[in-house]
Tab-separated table of C-alpha atoms in Angstrom:
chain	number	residue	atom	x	y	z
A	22	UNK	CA	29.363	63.071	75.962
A	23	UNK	CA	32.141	61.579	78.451
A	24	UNK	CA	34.306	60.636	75.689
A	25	UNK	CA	34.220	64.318	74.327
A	26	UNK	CA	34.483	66.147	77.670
A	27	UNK	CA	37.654	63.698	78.832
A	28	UNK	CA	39.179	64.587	74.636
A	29	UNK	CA	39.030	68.246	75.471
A	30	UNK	CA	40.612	67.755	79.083
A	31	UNK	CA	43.267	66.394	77.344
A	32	UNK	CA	43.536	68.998	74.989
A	33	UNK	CA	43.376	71.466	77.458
A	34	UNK	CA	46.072	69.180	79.240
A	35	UNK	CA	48.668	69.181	76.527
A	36	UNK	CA	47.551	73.372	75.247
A	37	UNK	CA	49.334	73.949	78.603
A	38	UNK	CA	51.984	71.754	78.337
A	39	UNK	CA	52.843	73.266	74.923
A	40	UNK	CA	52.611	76.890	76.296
A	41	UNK	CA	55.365	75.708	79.146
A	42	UNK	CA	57.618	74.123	76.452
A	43	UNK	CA	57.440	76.897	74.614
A	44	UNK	CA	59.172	79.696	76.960
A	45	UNK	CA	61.160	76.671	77.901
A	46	UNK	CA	64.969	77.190	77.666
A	47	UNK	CA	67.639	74.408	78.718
A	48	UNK	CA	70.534	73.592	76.951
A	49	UNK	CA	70.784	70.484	78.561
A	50	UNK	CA	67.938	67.840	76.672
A	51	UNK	CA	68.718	64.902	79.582
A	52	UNK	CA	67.220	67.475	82.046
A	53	UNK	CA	64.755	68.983	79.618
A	54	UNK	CA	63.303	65.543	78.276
A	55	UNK	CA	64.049	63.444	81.369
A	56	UNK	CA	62.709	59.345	80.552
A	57	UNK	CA	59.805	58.896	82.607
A	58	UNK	CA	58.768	62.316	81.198
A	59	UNK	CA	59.765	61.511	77.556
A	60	UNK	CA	58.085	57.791	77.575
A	61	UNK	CA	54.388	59.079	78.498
A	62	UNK	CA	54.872	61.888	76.129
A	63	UNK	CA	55.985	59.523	73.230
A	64	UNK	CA	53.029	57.071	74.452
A	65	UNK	CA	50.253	59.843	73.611
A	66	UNK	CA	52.035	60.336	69.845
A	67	UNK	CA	50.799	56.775	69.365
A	68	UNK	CA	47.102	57.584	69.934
A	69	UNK	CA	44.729	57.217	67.247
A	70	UNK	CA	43.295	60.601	67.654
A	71	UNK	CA	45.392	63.027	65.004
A	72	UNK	CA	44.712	66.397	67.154
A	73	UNK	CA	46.172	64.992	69.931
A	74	UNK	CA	49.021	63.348	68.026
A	75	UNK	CA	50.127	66.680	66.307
A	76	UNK	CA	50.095	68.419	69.825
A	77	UNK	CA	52.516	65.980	70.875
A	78	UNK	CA	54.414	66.232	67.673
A	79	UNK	CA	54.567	70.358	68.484
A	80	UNK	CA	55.350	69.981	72.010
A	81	UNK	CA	58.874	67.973	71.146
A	82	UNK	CA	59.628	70.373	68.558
A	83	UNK	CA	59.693	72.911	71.191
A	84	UNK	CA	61.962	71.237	73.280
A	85	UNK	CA	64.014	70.314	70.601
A	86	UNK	CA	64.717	73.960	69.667
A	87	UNK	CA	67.225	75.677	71.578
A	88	UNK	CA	67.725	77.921	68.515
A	89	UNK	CA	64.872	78.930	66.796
A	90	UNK	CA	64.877	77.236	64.117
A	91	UNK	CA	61.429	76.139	63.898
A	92	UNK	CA	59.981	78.846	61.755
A	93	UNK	CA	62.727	78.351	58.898
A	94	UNK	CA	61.343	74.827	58.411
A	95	UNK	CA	57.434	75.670	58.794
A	96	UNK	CA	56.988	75.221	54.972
A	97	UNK	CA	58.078	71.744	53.446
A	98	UNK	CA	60.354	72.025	50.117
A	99	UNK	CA	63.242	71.297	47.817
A	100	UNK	CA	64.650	74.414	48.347
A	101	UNK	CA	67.840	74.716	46.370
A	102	UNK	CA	70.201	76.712	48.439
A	103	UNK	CA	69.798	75.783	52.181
A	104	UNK	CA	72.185	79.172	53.178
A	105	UNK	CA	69.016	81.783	52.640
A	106	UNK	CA	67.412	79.886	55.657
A	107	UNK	CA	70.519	81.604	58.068
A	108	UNK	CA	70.235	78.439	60.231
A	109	UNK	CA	71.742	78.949	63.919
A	110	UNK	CA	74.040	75.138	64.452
A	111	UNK	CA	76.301	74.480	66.974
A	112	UNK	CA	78.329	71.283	67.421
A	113	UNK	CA	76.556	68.531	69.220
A	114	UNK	CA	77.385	68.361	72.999
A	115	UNK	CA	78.662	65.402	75.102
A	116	UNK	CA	74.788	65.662	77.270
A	117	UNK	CA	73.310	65.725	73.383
A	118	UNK	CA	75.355	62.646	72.445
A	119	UNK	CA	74.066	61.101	75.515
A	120	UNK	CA	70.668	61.679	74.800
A	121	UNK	CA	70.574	60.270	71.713
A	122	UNK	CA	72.619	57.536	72.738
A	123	UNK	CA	69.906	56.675	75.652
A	124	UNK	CA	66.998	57.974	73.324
A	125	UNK	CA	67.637	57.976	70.051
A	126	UNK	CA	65.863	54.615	68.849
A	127	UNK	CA	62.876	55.451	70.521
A	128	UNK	CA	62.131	58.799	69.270
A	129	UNK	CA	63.225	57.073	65.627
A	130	UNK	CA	60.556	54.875	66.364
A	131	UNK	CA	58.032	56.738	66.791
A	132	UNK	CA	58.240	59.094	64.280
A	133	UNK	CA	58.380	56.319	61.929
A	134	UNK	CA	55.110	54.716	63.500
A	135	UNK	CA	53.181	58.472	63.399
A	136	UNK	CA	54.561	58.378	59.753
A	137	UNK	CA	52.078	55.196	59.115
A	138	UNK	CA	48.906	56.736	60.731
A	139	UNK	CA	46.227	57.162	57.826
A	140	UNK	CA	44.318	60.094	59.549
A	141	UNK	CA	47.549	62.646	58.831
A	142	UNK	CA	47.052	65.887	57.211
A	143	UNK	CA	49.454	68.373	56.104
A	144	UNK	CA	50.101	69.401	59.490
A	145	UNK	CA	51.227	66.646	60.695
A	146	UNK	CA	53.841	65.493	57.285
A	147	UNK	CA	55.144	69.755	58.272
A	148	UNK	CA	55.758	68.702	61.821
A	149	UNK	CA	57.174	65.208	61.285
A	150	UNK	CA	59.488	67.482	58.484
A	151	UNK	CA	60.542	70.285	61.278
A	152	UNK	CA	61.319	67.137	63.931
A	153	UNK	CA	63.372	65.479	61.634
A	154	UNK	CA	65.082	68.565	60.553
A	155	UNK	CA	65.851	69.682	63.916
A	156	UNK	CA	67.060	66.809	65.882
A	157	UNK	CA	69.684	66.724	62.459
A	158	UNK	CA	70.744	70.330	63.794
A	159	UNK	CA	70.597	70.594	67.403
A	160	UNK	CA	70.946	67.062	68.430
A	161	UNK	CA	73.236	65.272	65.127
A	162	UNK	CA	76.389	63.542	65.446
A	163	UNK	CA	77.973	61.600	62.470
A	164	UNK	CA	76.205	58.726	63.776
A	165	UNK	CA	73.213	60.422	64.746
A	166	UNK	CA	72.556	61.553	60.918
A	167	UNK	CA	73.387	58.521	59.588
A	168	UNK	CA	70.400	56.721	61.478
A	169	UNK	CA	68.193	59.786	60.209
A	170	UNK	CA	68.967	58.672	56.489
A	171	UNK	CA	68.017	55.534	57.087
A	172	UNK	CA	64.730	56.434	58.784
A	173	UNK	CA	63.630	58.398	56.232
A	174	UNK	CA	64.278	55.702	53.352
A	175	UNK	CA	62.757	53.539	55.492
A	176	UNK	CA	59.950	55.864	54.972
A	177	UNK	CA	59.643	56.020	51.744
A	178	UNK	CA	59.602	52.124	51.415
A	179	UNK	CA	56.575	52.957	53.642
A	180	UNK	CA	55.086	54.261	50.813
A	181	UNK	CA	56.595	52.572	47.908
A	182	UNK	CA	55.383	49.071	49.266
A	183	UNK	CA	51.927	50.684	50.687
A	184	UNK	CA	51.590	47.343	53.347
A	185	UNK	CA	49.022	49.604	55.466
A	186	UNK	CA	46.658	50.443	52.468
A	187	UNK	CA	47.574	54.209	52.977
A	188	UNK	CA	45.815	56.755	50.827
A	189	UNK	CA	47.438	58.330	47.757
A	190	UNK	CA	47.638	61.323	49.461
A	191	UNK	CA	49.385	59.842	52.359
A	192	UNK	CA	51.916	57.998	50.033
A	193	UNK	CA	52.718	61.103	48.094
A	194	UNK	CA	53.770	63.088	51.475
A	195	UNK	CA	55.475	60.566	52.542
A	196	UNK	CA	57.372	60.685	49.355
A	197	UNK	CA	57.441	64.172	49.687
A	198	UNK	CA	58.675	64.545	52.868
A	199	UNK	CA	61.547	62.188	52.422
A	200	UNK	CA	62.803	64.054	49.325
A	201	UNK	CA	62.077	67.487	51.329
A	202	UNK	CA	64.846	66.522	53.946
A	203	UNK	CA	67.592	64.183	51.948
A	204	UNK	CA	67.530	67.979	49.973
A	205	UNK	CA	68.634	69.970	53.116
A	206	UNK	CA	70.500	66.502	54.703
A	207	UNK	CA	72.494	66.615	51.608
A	208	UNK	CA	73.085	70.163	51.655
A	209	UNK	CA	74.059	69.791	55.523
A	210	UNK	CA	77.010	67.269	55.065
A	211	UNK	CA	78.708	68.956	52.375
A	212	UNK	CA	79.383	65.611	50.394
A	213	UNK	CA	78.783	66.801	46.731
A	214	UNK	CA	78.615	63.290	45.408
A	215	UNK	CA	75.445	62.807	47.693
A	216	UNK	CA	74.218	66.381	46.800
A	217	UNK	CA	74.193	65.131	43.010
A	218	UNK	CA	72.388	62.015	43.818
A	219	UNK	CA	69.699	64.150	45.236
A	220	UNK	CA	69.578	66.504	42.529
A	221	UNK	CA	69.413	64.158	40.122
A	222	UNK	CA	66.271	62.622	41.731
A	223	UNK	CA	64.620	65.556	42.592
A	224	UNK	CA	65.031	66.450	38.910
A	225	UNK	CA	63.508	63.153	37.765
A	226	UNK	CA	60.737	63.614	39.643
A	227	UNK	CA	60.133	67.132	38.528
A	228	UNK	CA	59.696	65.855	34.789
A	229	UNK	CA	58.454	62.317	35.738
A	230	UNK	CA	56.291	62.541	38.786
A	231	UNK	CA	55.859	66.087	39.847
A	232	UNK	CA	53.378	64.737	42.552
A	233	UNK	CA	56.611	63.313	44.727
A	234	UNK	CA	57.543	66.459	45.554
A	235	UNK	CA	56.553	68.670	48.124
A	236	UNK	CA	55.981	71.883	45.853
A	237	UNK	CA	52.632	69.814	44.334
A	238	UNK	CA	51.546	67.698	47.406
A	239	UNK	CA	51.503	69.915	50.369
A	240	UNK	CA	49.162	72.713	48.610
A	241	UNK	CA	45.575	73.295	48.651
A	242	UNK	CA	44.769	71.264	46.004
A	243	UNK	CA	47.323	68.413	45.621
A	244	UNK	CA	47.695	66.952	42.919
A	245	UNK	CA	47.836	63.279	42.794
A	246	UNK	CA	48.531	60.194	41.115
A	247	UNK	CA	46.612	56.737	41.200
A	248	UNK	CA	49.496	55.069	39.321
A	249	UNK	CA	52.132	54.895	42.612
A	250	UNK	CA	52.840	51.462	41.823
A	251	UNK	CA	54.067	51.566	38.573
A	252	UNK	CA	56.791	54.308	39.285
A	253	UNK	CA	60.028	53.629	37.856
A	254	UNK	CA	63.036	53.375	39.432
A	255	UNK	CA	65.099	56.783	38.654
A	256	UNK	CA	62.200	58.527	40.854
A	257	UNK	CA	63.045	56.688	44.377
A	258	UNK	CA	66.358	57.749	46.644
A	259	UNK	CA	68.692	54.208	46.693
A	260	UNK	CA	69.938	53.368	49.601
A	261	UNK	CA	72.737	51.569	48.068
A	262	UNK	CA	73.809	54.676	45.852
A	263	UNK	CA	73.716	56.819	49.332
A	264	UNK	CA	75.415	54.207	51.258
A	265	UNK	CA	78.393	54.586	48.226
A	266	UNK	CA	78.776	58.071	48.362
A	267	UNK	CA	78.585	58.237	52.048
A	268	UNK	CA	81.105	55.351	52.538
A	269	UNK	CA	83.483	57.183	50.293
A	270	UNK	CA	83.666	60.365	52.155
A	271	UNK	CA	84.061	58.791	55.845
A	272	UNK	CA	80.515	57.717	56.518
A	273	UNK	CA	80.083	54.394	58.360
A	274	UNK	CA	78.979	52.338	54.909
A	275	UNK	CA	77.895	49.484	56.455
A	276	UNK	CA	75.841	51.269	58.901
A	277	UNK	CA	73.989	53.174	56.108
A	278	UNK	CA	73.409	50.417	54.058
A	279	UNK	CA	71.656	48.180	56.804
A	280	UNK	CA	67.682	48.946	56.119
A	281	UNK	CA	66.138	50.598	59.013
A	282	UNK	CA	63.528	48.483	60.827
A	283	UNK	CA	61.904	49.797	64.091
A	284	UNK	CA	62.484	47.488	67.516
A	285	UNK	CA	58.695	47.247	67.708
A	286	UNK	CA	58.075	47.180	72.033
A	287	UNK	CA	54.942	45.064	73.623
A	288	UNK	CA	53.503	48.502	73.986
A	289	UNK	CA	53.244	49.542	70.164
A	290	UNK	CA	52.084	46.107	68.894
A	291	UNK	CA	48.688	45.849	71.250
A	292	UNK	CA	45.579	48.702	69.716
A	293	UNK	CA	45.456	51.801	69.419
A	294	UNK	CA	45.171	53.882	72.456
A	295	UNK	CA	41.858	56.465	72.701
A	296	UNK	CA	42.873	58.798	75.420
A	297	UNK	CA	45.850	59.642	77.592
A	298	UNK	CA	44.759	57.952	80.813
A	299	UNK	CA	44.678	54.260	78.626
A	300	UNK	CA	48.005	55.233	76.992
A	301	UNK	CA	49.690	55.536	80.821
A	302	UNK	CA	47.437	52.534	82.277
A	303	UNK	CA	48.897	50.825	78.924
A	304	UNK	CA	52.054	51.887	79.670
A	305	UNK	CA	52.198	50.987	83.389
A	306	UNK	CA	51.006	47.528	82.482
A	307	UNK	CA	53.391	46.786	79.963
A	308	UNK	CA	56.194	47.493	82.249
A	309	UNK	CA	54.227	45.449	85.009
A	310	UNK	CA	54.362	42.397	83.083
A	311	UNK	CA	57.771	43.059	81.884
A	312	UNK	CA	59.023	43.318	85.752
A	313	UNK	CA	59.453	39.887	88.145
A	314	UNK	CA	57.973	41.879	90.741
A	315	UNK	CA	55.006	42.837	88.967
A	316	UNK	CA	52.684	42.149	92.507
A	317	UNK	CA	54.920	44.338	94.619
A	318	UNK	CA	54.711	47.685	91.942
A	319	UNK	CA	53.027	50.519	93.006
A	320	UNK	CA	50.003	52.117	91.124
A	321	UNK	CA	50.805	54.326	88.655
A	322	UNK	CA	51.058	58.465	89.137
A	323	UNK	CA	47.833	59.627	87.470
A	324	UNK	CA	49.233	62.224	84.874
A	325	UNK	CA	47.926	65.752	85.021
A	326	UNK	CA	49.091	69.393	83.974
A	327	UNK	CA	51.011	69.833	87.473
A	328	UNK	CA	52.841	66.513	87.028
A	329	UNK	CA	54.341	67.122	83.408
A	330	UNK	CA	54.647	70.827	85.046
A	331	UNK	CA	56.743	69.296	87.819
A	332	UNK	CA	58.721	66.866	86.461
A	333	UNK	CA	59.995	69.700	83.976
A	334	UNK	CA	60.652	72.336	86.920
A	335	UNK	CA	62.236	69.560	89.203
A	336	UNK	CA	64.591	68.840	86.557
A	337	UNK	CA	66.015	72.103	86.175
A	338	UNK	CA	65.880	72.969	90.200
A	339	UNK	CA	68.207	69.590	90.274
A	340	UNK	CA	70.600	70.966	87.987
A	341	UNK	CA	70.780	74.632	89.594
A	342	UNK	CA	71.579	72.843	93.041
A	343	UNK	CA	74.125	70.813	91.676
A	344	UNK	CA	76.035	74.038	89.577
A	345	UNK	CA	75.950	75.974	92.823
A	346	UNK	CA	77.397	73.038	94.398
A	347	UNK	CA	80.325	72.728	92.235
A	348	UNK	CA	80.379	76.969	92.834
A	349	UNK	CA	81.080	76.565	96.497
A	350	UNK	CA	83.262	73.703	96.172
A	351	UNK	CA	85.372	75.594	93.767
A	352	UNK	CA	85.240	79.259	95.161
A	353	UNK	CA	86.330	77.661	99.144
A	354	UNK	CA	89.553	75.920	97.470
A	355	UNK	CA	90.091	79.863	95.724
A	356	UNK	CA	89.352	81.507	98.834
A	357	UNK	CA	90.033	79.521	101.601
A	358	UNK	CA	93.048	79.308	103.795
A	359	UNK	CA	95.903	76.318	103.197
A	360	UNK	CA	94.994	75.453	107.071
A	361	UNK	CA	91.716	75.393	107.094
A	362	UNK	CA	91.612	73.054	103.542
A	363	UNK	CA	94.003	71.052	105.462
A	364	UNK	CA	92.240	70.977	108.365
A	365	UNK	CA	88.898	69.941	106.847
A	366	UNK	CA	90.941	67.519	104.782
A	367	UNK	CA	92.628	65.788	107.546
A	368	UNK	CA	89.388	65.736	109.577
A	369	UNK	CA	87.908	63.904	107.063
A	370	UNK	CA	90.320	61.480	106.213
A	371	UNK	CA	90.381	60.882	110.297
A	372	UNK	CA	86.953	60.068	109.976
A	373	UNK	CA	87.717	57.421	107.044
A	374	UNK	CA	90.173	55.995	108.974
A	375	UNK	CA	87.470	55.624	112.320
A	376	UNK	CA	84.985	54.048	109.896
A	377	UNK	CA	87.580	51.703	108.316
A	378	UNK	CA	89.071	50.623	111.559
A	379	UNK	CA	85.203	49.539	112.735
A	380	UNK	CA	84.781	47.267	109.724
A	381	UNK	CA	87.672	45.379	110.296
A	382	UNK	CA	87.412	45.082	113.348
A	383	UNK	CA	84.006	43.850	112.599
A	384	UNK	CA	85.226	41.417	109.633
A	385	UNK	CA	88.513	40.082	111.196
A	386	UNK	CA	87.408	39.172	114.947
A	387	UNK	CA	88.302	35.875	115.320
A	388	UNK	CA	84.898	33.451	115.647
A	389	UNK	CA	83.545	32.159	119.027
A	390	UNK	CA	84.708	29.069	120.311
A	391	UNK	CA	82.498	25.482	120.084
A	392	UNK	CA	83.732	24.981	123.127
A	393	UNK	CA	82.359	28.112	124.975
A	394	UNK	CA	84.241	30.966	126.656
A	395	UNK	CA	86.751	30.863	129.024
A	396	UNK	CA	87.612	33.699	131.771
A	397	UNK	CA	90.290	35.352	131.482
A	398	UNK	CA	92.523	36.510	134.323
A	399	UNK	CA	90.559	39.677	135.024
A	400	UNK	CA	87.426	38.024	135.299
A	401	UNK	CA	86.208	39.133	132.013
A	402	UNK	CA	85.075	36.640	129.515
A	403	UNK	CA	87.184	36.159	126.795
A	404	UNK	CA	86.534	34.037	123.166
A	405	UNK	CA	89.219	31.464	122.479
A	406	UNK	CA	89.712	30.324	118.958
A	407	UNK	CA	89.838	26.460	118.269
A	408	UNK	CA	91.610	25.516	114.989
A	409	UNK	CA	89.077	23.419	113.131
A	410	UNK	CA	91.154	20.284	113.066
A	411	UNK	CA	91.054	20.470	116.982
A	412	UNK	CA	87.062	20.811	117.666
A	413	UNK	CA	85.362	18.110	118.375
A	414	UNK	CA	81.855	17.862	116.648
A	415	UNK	CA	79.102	15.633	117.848
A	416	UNK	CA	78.548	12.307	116.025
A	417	UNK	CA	75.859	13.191	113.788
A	418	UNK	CA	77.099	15.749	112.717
A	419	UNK	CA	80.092	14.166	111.240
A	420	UNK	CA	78.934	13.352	107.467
């Protein structure tokens, strides 16, 4: 009865974190999906408990949005023209390169460990579909989408080699899914000689093995094959073969054809976690044994509605104080009188100057003297520098 009543606290917990992220707008993802923030969220996608997992799933797709693109990707398929979806894409930002730069292997991570989870239903394979699709959009540099491609074949070798004893359902959405988004990828870069290669797959697999492709997997009644391992070749995507076409048309080629393989942390190896207060307590000790000064760390922030809340609202109260800064800075060097910039100028640099004057004055007073002070004529002691070939030192202390 515990375990139930703490579940649906943490349901409730993350229901209210997904209504905040959804009337959440910030252009700006370093603010919006600040780290300590992002690693406990990313922590609970781990947990064994699927609910919970597609909650966190929805809750990054939220913040991920800044267009409204969700809905166009709700349904998973090989749809033909990717124009009829009307997709809003801007360029990716400087802050957006950053983010991936700081966060990008993590969040790859993870979405290819939630990808091995043997409790996934549709759901979860639609989510996993829209998350990939829209970090390619909103979030996708050149570099960016070439790490994508290689997650996603890294997927399907998920399936292909089936080391986790997945289901056959599982393996055919996985298979699905990766076919699902090299189709819009494809269709995204504009590279027709990597548009053909998916075609032509997507093709095979419609006469070949129907039950690789979305259209007959993610339905109400799937239908399946038993015979995954004894698919032939012309029905998988080839990473060498994308790599090619890729390379020729500017891609980095060595880049692509490097297999994707997750930087497994201390944290993802050890069991999975059953609730959100052992995924932070996890998380808190992992870093504790990680740090040298484990024994002077403080206990961890218990995690609640008001602290996800807070860290989200603190973020963007940070950035307002810092715009209207730069406001006031710039509107008093429109506005302002030449003497009174000059004035406050001038003061300051004064001030520079007192401040520099006390350090050296500090750094280059000449040392006391062995020998003691002397007086000088005004009756004021006075320090009188020896030249350390002159002082004489005591006898044992001459080595």
């Amino acid at each position: 009865a515990r375990e139930n009543r703490n579940r649906l606290t943490q349901i409730m917990l993350l229901k209210s974190l997904l209504q905040v992220s959804v009337g959440f707008q910030c252009s700006n993802m370093l603010t919006a999906l600040p780290s300590a923030f992002l690693d406990r969220l990313l922590s609970a996608a781990l947990m064994e408990d699927a609910e919970i997992r597609l909650f966190v799933l929805e809750i990054l797709i939220s913040f991920i949005d800044r267009h409204g693109n969700r809905q166009k990707f709700s349904t998973i398929s090989t749809i033909s023209d990717i124009s009829v979806l009307k997709l809003k894409v801007d360029k990716c930002s400087r802050q957006d390169t950053v983010f991936m730069k700081k966060h990008g292997q993590q969040l790859y991570r993870h979405i290819y460990l939630i990808c091995k989870e043997e409790n996934n239903v549709q759901a979860h394979y639609e989510a996993l579909y829209s998350m990939l699709m829209l970090i390619s959009i909103e979030l996708a540099n050149e570099e960016v989408m070439v790490d994508l491609i290689r997650l996603v074949l890294a997927v399907q070798e998920i399936a292909q080699i089936n080391e986790d004893n997945l289901t056959a359902y599982n393996r055919c959405a996985l298979f699905a899914l990766g076919a699902a988004y090299l189709n819009l990828i494809s269709q995204l870069t504009t590279v027709p000689t990597f548009c053909q290669h998916i075609h032509e797959v997507i093709q095979m697999r419609q006469k070949e093995a129907p039950y690789l492709l979305p259209e007959d997997v993610f339905v109400e009644r799937p239908r399946l094959s038993k015979s995954l391992d004894r698919l032939g070749p012309e029905v998988f995507f080839w990473q060498s073969k994308i790599s090619e076409v890729l390379g020729g048309s500017g891609y980095n080629s060595d880049r692509l054809s490097t297999p994707y393989i997750p930087q497994l942390t201390d944290e993802d190896r050890l069991s999975k976690r059953k609730s959100i207060g052992e995924t932070i307590s996890l998380q808190v000790e992992v870093e504790s044994r990680n740090s040298p000064e484990r024994e002077q760390r403080a206990p961890a922030e218990e995690i609640t509605y008001e602290t996800l809340k807070k860290a989200i609202v603190d973020s963007v109260a940070v950035e307002e104080q810092e715009r209207e800064r730069r406001r006031q800075v710039v509107e008093k060097f429109q506005k302002a009188p030449f003497e009174e910039i000059a004035a406050h100028c001038g003061a300051r640099a004064t001030l520079l100057q007192s401040k520099l004057n006390q350090i050296f004055e500090i750094t280059i007073r000449p040392p006391p003297s062995p020998s003691g002070t002397i007086t000088a004529a005004y009756g004021q002691p006075q320090n009188h520098s020896i030249p350390v070939y002159e002082m004489k030192f005591p006898d044992l202390c001459v080595y």
